[in-house]
Short mmCIF file of C-alpha atoms and ligand atoms in Angstrom, two decimals:
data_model
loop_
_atom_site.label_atom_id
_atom_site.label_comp_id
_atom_site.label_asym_id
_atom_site.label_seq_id
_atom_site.Cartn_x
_atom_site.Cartn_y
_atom_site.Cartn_z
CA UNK Q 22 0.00 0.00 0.00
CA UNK Q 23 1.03 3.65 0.04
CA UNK Q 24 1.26 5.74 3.00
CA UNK Q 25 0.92 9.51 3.51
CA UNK Q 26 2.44 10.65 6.60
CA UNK Q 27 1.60 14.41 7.70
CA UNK Q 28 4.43 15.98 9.62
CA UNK Q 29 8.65 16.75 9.37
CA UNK Q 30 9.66 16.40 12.58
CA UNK Q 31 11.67 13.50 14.26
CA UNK Q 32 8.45 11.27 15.21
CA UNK Q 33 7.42 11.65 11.84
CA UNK Q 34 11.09 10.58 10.37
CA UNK Q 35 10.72 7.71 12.76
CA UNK Q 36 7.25 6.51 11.53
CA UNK Q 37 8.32 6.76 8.14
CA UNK Q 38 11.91 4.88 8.79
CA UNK Q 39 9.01 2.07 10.24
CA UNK Q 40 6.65 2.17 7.50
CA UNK Q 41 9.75 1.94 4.73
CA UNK Q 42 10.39 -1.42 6.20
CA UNK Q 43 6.91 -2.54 6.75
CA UNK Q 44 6.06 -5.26 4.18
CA UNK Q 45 2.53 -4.23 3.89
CA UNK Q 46 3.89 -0.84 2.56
CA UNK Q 47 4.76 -0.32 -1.06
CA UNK Q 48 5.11 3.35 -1.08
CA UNK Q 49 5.74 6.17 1.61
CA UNK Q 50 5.04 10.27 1.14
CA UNK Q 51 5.70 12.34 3.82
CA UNK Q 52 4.07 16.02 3.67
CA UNK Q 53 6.51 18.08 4.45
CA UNK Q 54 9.40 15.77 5.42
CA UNK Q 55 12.85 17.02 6.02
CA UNK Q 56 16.31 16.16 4.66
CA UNK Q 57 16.85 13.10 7.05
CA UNK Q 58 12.76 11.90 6.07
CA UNK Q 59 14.19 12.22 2.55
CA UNK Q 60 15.94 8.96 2.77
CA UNK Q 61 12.85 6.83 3.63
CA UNK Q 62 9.89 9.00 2.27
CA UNK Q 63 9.31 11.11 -1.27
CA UNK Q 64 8.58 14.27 0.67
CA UNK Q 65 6.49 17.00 -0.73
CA UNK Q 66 6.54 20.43 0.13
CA UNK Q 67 3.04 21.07 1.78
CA UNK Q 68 3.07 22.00 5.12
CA UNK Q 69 2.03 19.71 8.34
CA UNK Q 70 -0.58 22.86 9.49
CA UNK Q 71 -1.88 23.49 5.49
CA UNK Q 72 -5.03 21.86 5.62
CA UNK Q 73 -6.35 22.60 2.23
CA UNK Q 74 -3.28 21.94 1.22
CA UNK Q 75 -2.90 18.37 2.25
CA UNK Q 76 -6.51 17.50 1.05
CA UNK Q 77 -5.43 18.49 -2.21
CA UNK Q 78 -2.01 16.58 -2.03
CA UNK Q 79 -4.26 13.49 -0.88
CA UNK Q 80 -6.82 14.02 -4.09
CA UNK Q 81 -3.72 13.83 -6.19
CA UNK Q 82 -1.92 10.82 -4.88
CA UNK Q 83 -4.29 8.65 -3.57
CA UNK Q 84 -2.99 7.44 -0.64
CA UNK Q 85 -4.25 4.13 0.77
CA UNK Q 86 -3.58 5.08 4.58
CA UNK Q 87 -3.04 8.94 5.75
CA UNK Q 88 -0.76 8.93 9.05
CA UNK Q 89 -1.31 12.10 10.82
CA UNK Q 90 2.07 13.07 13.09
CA UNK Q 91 1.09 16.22 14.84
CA UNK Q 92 -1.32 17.51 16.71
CA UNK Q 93 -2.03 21.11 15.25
CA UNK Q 94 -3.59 19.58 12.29
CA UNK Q 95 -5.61 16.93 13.98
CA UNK Q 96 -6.78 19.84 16.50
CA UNK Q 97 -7.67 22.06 13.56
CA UNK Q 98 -9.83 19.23 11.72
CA UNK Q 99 -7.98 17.39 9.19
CA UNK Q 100 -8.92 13.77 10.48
CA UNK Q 101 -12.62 14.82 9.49
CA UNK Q 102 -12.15 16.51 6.40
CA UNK Q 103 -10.46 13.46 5.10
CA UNK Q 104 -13.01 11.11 6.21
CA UNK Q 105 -15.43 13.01 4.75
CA UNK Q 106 -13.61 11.94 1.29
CA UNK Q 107 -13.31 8.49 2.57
CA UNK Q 108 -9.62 8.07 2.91
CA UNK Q 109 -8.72 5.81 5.61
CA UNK Q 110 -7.24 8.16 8.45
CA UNK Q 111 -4.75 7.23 11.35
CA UNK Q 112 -5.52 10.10 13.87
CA UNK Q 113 -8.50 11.13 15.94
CA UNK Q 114 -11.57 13.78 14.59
CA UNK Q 115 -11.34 17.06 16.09
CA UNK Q 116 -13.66 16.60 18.72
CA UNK Q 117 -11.75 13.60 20.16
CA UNK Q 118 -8.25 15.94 19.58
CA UNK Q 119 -9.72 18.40 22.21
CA UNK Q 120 -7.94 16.10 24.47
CA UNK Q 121 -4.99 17.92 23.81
CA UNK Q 122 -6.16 20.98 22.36
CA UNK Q 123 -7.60 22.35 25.53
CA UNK Q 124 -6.53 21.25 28.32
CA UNK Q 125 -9.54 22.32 30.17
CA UNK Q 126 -11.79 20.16 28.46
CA UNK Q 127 -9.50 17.38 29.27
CA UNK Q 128 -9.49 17.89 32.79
CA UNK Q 129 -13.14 18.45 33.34
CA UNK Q 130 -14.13 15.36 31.11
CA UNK Q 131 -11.39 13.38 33.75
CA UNK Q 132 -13.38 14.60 36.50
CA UNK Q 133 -16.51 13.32 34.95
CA UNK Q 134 -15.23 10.01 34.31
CA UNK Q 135 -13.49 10.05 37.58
CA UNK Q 136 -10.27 9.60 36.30
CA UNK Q 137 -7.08 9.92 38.50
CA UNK Q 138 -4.95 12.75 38.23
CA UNK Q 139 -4.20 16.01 39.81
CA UNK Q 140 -7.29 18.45 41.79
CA UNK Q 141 -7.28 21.48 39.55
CA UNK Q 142 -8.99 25.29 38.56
CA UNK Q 143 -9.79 26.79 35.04
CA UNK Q 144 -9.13 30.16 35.25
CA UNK Q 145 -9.70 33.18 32.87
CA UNK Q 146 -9.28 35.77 35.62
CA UNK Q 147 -6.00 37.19 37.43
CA UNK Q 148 -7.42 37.80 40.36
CA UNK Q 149 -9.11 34.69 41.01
CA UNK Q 150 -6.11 32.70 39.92
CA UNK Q 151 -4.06 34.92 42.34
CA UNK Q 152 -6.64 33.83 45.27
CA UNK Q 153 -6.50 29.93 44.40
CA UNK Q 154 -2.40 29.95 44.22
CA UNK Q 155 -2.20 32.11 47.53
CA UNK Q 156 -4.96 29.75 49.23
CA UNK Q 157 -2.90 26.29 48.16
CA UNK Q 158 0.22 27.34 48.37
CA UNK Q 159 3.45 26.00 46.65
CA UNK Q 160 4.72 24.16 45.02
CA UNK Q 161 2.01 24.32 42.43
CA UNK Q 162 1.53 24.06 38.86
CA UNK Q 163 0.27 26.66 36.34
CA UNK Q 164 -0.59 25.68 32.86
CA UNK Q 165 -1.66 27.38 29.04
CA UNK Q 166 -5.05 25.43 28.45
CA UNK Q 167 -4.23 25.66 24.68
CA UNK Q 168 -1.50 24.16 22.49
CA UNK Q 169 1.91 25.07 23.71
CA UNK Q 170 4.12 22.71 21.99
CA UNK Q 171 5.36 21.12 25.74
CA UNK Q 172 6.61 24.68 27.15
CA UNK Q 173 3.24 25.75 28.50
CA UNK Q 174 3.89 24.08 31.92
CA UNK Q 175 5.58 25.97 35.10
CA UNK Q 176 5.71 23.71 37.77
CA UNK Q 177 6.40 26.81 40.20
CA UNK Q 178 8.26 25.82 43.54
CA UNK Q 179 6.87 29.74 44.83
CA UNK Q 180 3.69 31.55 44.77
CA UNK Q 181 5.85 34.58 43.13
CA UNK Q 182 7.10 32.19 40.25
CA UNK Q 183 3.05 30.90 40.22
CA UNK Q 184 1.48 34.59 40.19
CA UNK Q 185 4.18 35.75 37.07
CA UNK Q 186 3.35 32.74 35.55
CA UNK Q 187 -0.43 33.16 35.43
CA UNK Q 188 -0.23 37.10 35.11
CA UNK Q 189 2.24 36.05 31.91
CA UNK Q 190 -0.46 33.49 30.33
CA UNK Q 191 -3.10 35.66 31.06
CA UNK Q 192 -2.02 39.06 29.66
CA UNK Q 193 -2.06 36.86 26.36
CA UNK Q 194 2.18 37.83 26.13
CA UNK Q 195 3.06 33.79 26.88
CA UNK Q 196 1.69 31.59 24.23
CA UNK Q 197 -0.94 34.20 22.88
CA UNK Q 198 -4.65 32.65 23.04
CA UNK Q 199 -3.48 29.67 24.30
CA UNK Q 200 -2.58 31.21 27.44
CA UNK Q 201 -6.35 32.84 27.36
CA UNK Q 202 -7.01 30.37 29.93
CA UNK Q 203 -5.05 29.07 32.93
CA UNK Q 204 -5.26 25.73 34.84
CA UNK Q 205 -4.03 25.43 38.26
CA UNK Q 206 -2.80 22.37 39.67
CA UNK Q 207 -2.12 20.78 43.02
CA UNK Q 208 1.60 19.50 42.28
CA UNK Q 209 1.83 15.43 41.79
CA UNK Q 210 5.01 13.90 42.94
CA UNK Q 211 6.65 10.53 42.02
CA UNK Q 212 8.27 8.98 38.27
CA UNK Q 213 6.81 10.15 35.06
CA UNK Q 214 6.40 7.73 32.49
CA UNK Q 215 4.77 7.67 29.07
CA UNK Q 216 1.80 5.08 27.90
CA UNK Q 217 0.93 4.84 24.70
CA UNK Q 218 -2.17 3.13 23.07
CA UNK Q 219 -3.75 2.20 19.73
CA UNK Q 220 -7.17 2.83 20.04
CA UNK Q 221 -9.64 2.32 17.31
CA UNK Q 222 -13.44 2.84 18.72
CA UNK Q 223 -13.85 0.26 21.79
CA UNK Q 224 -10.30 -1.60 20.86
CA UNK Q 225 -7.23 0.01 22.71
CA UNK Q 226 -4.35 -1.53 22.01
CA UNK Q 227 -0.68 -0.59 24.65
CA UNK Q 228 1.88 0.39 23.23
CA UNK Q 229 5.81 -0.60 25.03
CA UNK Q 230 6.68 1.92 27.83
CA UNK Q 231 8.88 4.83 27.79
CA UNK Q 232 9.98 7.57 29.59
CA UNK Q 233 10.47 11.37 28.56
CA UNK Q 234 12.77 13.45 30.08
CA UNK Q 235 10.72 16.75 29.32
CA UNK Q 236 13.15 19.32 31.20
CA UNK Q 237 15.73 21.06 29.30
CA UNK Q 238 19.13 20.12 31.84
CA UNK Q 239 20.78 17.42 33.09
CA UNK Q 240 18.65 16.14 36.63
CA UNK Q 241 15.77 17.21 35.03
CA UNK Q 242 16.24 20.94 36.01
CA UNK Q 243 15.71 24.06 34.04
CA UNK Q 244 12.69 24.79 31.76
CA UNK Q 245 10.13 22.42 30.11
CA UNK Q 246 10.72 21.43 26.28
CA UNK Q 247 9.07 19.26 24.48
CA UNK Q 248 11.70 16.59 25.36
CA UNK Q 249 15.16 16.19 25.38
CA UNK Q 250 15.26 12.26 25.21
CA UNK Q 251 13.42 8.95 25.73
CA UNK Q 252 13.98 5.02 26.13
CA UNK Q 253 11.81 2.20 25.82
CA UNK Q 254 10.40 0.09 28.42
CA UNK Q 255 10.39 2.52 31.20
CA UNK Q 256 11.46 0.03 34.06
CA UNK Q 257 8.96 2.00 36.48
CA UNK Q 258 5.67 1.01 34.25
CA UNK Q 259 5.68 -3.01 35.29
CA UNK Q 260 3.02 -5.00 34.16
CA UNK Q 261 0.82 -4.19 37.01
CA UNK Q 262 1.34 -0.46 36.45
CA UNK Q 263 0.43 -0.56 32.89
CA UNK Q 264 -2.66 -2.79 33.33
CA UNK Q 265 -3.83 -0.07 35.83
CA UNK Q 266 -3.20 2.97 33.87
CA UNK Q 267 -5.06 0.80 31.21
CA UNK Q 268 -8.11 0.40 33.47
CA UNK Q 269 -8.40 3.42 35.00
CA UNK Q 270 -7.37 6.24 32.45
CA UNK Q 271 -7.61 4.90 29.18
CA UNK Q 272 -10.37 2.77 28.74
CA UNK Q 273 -12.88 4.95 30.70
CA UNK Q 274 -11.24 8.35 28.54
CA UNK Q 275 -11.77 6.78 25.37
CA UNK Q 276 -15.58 5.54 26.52
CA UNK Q 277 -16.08 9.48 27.87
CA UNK Q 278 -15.12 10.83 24.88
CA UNK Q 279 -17.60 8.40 22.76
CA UNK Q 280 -20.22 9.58 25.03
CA UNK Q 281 -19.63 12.72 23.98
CA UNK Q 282 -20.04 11.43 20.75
CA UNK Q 283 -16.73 11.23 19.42
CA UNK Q 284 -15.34 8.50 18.86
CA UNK Q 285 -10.86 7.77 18.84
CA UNK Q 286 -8.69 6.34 16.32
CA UNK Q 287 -5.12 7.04 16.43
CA UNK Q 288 -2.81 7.30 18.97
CA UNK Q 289 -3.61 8.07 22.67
CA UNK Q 290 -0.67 8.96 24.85
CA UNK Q 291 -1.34 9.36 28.34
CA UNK Q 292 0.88 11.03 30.39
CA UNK Q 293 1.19 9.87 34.22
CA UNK Q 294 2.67 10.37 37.54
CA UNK Q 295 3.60 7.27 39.36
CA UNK Q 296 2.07 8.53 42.90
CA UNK Q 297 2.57 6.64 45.88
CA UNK Q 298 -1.81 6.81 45.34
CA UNK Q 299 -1.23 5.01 42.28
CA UNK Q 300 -0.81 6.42 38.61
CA UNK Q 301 -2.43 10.09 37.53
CA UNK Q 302 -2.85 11.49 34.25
CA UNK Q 303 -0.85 14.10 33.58
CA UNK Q 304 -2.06 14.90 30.28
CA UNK Q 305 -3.41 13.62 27.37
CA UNK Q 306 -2.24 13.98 23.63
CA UNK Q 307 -3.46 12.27 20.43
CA UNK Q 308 -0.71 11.03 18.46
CA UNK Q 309 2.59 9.60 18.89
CA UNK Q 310 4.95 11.42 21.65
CA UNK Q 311 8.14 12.93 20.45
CA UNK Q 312 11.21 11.82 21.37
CA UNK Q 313 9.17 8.86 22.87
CA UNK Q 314 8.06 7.07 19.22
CA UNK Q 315 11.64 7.27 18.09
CA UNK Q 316 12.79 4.64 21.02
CA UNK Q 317 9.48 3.05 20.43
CA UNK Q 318 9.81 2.43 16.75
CA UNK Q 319 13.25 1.13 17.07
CA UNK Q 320 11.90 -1.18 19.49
CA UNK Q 321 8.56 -2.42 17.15
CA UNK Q 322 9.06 -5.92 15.57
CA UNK Q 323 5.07 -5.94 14.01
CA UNK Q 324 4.18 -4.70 10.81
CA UNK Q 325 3.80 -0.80 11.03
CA UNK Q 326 1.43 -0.40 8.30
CA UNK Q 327 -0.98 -2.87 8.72
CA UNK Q 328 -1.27 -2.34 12.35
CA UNK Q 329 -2.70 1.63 11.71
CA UNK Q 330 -4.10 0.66 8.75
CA UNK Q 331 -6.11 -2.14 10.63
CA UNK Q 332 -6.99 1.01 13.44
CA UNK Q 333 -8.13 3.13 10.51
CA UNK Q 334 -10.58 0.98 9.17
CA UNK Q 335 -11.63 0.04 12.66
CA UNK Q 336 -10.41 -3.60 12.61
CA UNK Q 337 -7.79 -3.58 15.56
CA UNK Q 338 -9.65 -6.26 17.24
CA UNK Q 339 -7.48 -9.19 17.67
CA UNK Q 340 -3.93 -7.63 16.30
CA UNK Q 341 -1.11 -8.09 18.83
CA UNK Q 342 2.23 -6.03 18.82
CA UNK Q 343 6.20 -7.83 18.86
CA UNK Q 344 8.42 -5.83 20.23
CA UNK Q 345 12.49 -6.36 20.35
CA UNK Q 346 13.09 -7.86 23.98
CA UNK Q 347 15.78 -5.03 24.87
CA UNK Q 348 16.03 -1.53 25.31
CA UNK Q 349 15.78 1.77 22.72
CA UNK Q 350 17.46 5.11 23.67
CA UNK Q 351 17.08 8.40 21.97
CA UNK Q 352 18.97 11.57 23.17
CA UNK Q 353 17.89 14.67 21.74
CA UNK Q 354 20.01 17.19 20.09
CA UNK Q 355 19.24 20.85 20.10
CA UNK Q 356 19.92 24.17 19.23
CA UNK Q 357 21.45 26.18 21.73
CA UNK Q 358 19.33 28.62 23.08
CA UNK Q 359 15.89 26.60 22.50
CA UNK Q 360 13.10 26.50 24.04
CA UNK Q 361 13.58 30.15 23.51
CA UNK Q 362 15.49 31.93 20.55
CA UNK Q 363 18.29 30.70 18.22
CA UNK Q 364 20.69 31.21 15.22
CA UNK Q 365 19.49 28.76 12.24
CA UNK Q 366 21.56 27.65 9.56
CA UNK Q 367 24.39 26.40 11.45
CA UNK Q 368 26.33 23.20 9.38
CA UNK Q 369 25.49 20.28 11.03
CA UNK Q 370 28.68 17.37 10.48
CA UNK Q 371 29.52 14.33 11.56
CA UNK Q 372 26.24 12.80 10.82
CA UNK Q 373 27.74 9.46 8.68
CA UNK Q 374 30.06 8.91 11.69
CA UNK Q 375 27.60 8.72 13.96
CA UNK Q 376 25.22 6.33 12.01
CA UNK Q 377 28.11 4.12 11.63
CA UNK Q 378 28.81 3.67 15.77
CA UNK Q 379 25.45 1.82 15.45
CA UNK Q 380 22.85 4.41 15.94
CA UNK Q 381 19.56 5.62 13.69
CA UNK Q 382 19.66 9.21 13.30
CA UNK Q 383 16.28 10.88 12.86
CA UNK Q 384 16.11 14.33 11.62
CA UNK Q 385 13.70 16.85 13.44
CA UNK Q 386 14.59 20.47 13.15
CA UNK Q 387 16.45 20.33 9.78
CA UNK Q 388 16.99 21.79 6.47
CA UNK Q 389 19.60 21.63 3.70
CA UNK Q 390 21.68 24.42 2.50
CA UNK Q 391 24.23 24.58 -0.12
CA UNK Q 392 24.58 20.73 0.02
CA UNK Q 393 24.82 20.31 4.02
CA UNK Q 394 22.28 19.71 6.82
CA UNK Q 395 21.46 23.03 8.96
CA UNK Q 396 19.52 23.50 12.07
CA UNK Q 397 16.19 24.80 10.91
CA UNK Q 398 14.31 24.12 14.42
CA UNK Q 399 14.73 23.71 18.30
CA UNK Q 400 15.00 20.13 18.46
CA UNK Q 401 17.09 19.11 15.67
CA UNK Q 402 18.22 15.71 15.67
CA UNK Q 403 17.35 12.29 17.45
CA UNK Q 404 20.16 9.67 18.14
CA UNK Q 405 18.78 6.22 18.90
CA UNK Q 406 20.40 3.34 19.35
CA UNK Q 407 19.04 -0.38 20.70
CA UNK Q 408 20.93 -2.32 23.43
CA UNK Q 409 19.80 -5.26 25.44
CA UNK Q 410 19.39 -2.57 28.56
CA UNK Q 411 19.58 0.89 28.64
CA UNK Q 412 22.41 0.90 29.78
CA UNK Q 413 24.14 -0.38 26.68
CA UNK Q 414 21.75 1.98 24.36
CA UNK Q 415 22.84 4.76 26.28
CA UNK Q 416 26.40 3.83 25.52
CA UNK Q 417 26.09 3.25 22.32
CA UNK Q 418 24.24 6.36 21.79
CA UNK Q 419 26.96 9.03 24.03
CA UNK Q 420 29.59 7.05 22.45
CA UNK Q 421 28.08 7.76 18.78
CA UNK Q 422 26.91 11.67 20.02
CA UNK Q 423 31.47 11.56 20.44
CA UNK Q 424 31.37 12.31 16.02
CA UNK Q 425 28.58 15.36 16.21
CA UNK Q 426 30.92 18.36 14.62
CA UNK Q 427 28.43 20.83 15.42
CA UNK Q 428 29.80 23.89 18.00
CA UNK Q 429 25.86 25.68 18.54
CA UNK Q 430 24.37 22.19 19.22
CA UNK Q 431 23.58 20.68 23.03
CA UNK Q 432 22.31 17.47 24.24
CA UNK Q 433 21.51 16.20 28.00
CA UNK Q 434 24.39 14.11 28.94
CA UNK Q 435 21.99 12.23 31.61
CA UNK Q 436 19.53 10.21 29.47
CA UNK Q 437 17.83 7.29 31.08
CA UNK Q 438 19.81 7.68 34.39
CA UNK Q 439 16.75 6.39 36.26
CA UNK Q 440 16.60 3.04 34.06
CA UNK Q 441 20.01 2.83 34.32
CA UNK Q 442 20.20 2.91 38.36
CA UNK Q 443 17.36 0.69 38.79
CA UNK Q 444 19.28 -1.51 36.08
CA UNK Q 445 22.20 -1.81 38.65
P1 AMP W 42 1.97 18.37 30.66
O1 AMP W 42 2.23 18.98 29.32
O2 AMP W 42 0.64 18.72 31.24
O3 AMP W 42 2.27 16.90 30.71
O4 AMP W 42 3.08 18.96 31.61
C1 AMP W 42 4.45 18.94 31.25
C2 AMP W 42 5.28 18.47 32.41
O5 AMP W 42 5.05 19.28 33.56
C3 AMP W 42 4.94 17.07 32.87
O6 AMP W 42 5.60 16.13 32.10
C4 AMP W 42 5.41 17.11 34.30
O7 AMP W 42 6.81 16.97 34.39
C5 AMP W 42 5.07 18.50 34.72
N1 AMP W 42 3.73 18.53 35.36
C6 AMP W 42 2.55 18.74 34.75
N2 AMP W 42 1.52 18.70 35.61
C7 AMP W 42 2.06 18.43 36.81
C8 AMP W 42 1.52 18.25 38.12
N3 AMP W 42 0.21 18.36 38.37
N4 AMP W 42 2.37 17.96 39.13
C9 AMP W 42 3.70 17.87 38.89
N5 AMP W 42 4.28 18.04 37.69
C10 AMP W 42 3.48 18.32 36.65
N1 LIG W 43 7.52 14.04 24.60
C1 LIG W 43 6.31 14.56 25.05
C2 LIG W 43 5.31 14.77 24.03
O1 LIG W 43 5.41 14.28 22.93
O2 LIG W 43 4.33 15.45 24.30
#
């Protein structure tokens, strides 16, 4: 079959280095793609957020499955307008993307369904934010209810850090109308962990574990990016843990949301806190994570293509996934300065060299110039590599990261340390 995967970042590279070796798949097309995409995808030049756009690129080549990577486009409709001209879509309908798009929608529909995860206030007013932050105290967490691409999350150890944070959001400055609205939340402490699901209508299929480090320093300190690294399983999500986050987030989400009337297919990625209470949600997003697929893919032994083709056309029931009995690690390199501001069209070298030391490279925030690879983005590249613990990915991986010629670029030097100590 042929595949048309929407997106050019380094979950996207990663689905379509998947699909190329899927034997179901004949053909893949990646709208827009990026350099590194290039090699396992014909990309075309329509962009990931241009919805007419893709619906035209989709009349032309006639996909048999559309992929959908991100989760602007999915927010802003593009699962139902290609329904509506009956291509077979892997990623949810707008109403069932709410689950990330607002965040306050998410939370209150948790509440309804009495799903675990942190007590919490939608706020559109200063003042009353103000009163709820001075009345818990910290720490506390203030959040952007709209999109935010993973930086709209303080997790403020002070009521001053908690008070700029909300008057920041709020004055519409930080992250513009998705900062229109603010959620408070009572802080949730224990191990983070990703899990990951397949869901097609009633059928929700898990996904391996993984972990995220989401904070921008080594020790997870500094500010929230979308993710500076991953590895798959996540030691901390044992069998019990995932059969619980199973039962008491996913499953009743997914049945919430069909209440509602809209039903899920595509990828369902809950986001939890390992409490000593048991697992919370965190958040919810609607397709793959990113860094976390890139581990994840390296990891999948099953057939890629017929697995969300088999979700699209609402036939999941019964498919089971293989995965490779070891470990996957990804590290994240960026571009210094990101999450805020940075100089693009730096030479990226050394890329051969480090593919050779046994790792997949995925492009993310790339573009070519003149004949080389530049940053064009925040997160630029992600270096995987598979070992039979994460401990030996990770070596493989810091060992590889030893060719990167590329002065403006940073990576956390600390991925997987957790794994690694309860490894030992
Ligand atoms: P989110 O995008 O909602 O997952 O938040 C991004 C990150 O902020 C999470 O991965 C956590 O590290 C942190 N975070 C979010 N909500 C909470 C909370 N209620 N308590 C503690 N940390 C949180
Ligand atoms: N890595 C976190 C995310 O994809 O949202």
């Amino acid at each position: 079959m042929k595949v048309l995967v929407v997106g050019g970042g380094g979950r996207e590279h990663a689905l379509c280095w998947k699909l190329k070796r899927s034997v179901s798949v004949s053909e893949v097309v990646c709208a827009p793609g990026n350099p590194g995409i290039a090699a396992d995808a014909r990309c075309v030049p329509v962009g990931a957020e241009n919805i007419n756009g893709l619906l035209a690129l989709a009349a032309s080549e006639k996909p048999d499955l559309i992929v959908v990577g991100p989760e602007v486009p999915l927010v802003a409709g593009l699962g139902n307008r290609l329904r509506e001209k009956s291509f077979a879509v892997f990623g949810p309908d707008k109403a069932a993307a709410n689950l990330e798009g607002s965040k306050s929608f998410s939370k209150r529909l948790m509440y309804e369904a009495g799903i675990p995860t942190a007590r919490f206030e939608v706020h559109v007013n200063v003042d009353e934010a103000i009163d709820t932050i001075r009345s818990w105290g910290a720490p506390i967490v203030v959040k952007a209810s709209g999109l935010a691409a993973g930086k709209g999350v303080i997790v403020a150890q002070s009521e001053k850090k908690a008070v700029d944070a909300v008057r920041d959001m709020l004055s519409g400055n930080a992250f513009g109308e998705a900062g229109s609205q603010v959620i408070i939340e009572e802080c949730l402490v224990g191990e983070e962990a990703s899990c990951l699901f397949i869901v097609s209508g009633d059928t929700i299929l898990p996904l391996a574990s993984s972990q995220d480090h989401k904070a921008l320093l080594d020790g997870d300190l500094g500010p929230n990016t979308g993710g500076m690294g991953a590895y798959s399983p996540a030691p901390c999500v044992t069998a019990a843990v995932a059969e619980q986050v199973l039962e008491t987030i996913a499953r009743p989400i997914v049945a919430a949301l069909k209440r509602k009337g809209a039903e899920f297919i595509g990828t369902l990625y809950v986001g939890v806190m390992l409490t000593e209470d048991g697992p919370k949600t965190l958040e919810f997003n609607v397709r793959f994570g990113d860094p976390e697929c890139q581990p994840l893919m390296n990891r999948l032994k099953s057939d890629l293509g017929e697995v969300l083709l088999a979700a699209a056309e609402k036939r999941l029931d019964g498919i089971e996934l293989e995965w490779e009995k070891g470990s996957a690690l990804c590290v994240v390199v960026a571009s210094d300065g990101y999450p805020g501001s940075f100089e693009k069209g730096q030479p990226i070298g050394g890329l051969d060299a480090i593919a050779a030391a046994g790792t997949t490279v995925f492009h993310a925030g790339t573009a070519a110039k003149n004949g080389a690879i530049v940053n064009g983005g925040g997160r630029v590249l992600g270096v995987t590599a598979t070992g039979a613990t994460v401990k030996e990915a990770q070596h493989t991986v810091y060992h590889a990261l030893e060719s990167l010629d590329w002065p403006g670029g940073f990576y956390r030097r600390d991925i997987g340390y957790r794994a690694v100590a309860r490894e030992s």
